[in-house]
Amino acid sequence: MSHRFLNQKLKEKGLKITRQRKDIFNLLNSNKKKHMSAEEIQNEIVKKESNLGIATIYRTLQHFVDSGIAIKHDFDDGKSRYELKVDDSSHNHHHLICQKCGSIIEVNLDLMEELENQIEKNFDFEIKNHTVKVYGICKNCKR
Ligand SMILES: [Zn+2]
Ligand SMILES: [Zn+2]
Ligand SMILES: [Zn+2]
């Protein structure tokens, strides 16, 4: 993920690339598997620059979501979590959520084609995207 991508996506929405937007983008880019919350982002950012308020971070993240730079997730732990939209696919990858340790495992296959075909056929419904959260026990907690 490059700043060119960030710049282009922001521009499409009439937004400018600023240092704060760049910093938040860089942080998400170097924590790809982490699904960070706004608070976690703030904790990391303030180590480098002071006075970045939580409201600014939320606003920036919302801009990222609106312009297709990031995806916002709700993993039922009371916080919204964010990750960069890494793949070109318009369909989200899936998340496995461990109910013991809370770890989040990504499934980078769609695996929904059969269901999607059935829905499009039986409901005359054009599918644009989906969110799949699977709850269970991860392999480390199963031991
Ligand atoms: Zn799909
Ligand atoms: Zn676990
Ligand atoms: Zn993810």
XYZ file of C-alpha atoms and ligand atoms in Angstrom:
146
model
C 0.000 0.000 0.000
C 1.538 3.268 -1.097
C 0.908 6.926 -0.464
C -0.112 7.167 -4.092
C -3.065 4.892 -3.285
C -3.924 7.003 -0.242
C -3.592 10.233 -2.182
C -5.728 9.013 -5.053
C -8.505 7.656 -2.831
C -8.648 10.814 -0.732
C -8.663 12.977 -3.840
C -11.675 11.120 -5.234
C -13.539 12.295 -2.138
C -12.157 15.823 -2.346
C -9.882 15.294 0.653
C -6.259 16.327 0.998
C -3.398 14.177 2.157
C -2.216 15.558 5.506
C 0.528 14.455 7.856
C -2.006 13.051 10.332
C -3.800 11.083 7.638
C -0.458 9.798 6.396
C 0.602 8.772 9.921
C -2.618 6.848 10.569
C -2.367 5.211 7.167
C 1.256 4.184 7.835
C 0.324 2.731 11.193
C -2.503 0.641 9.743
C -0.220 -0.383 6.903
C 2.447 -1.707 9.262
C -0.104 -3.499 11.481
C -1.995 -5.300 8.771
C -3.220 -8.293 10.741
C -4.052 -6.401 13.900
C -7.435 -4.759 13.309
C -6.639 -1.755 15.511
C -9.163 0.291 17.445
C -9.092 4.103 17.461
C -7.683 4.018 21.012
C -4.855 1.692 20.002
C -4.087 3.948 17.060
C -4.020 6.961 19.355
C -1.638 5.227 21.781
C 0.813 4.527 18.974
C 0.514 7.933 17.309
C 1.071 9.949 20.482
C 4.405 8.180 20.957
C 5.598 10.052 17.878
C 3.563 13.242 17.869
C 1.666 14.763 20.726
C -1.857 16.100 20.764
C -3.655 13.960 18.282
C -7.135 13.874 19.745
C -9.363 10.840 19.610
C -12.034 12.824 17.733
C -9.547 13.586 14.951
C -8.615 9.935 14.743
C -12.252 8.856 14.508
C -12.886 11.462 11.833
C -9.842 10.377 9.849
C -10.840 6.727 10.100
C -14.341 7.582 8.924
C -12.827 9.400 5.927
C -10.760 6.285 5.219
C -13.858 4.092 5.332
C -15.892 6.474 3.148
C -13.165 6.658 0.534
C -12.558 2.911 0.373
C -9.140 2.995 2.057
C -10.106 1.076 5.183
C -12.755 -1.307 6.442
C -14.469 -0.870 9.784
C -15.262 -3.978 11.776
C -17.306 -4.756 14.834
C -16.027 -7.885 16.524
C -18.437 -7.559 19.457
C -15.789 -6.452 21.958
C -17.283 -2.998 22.314
C -14.832 -1.288 19.961
C -14.794 -0.567 16.262
C -11.682 -1.956 14.636
C -10.045 -0.861 11.423
C -7.864 -2.363 8.754
C -6.717 -1.198 5.353
C -8.624 -2.563 2.417
C -5.800 -4.731 1.129
C -7.323 -6.672 -1.722
C -8.962 -5.363 -4.864
C -11.901 -7.694 -4.402
C -15.096 -5.851 -3.622
C -15.998 -8.657 -1.223
C -14.614 -8.639 2.324
C -12.470 -11.424 3.666
C -13.875 -13.322 6.626
C -12.892 -13.314 10.277
C -12.750 -16.135 12.771
C -13.120 -14.859 16.329
C -11.813 -16.959 19.216
C -14.211 -16.787 22.128
C -11.457 -17.662 24.597
C -8.494 -15.438 23.746
C -10.218 -12.973 21.425
C -7.744 -13.477 18.618
C -8.955 -12.752 15.116
C -7.946 -15.011 12.259
C -8.387 -13.943 8.664
C -9.781 -16.154 5.942
C -8.670 -14.759 2.636
C -10.878 -16.943 0.499
C -14.394 -15.934 -0.418
C -15.920 -19.434 -0.169
C -19.346 -17.869 -0.532
C -19.897 -18.406 -4.253
C -22.410 -21.208 -3.792
C -24.471 -19.228 -1.300
C -24.165 -16.084 -3.410
C -25.373 -17.920 -6.513
C -28.350 -19.309 -4.625
C -29.283 -15.899 -3.227
C -28.946 -14.129 -6.567
C -31.061 -16.785 -8.224
C -33.745 -17.289 -5.591
C -34.139 -13.729 -4.349
C -33.242 -11.816 -7.525
C -30.807 -9.925 -5.305
C -27.544 -8.444 -6.578
C -24.849 -9.090 -3.980
C -22.271 -6.349 -3.492
C -20.511 -7.530 -0.372
C -20.897 -9.496 2.843
C -19.560 -9.645 6.366
C -18.811 -13.045 7.827
C -17.861 -13.485 11.468
C -17.356 -17.026 12.711
C -17.208 -17.631 16.457
C -15.359 -20.512 18.049
C -12.184 -21.717 19.730
C -8.819 -21.191 18.016
C -6.210 -23.902 17.670
C -4.048 -22.547 20.485
C -6.950 -22.482 22.935
C -8.089 -25.962 21.894
C -4.904 -27.534 23.266
Zn -18.362 -13.061 -2.014
Zn -7.931 -18.560 21.195
Zn -9.327 -8.550 8.497
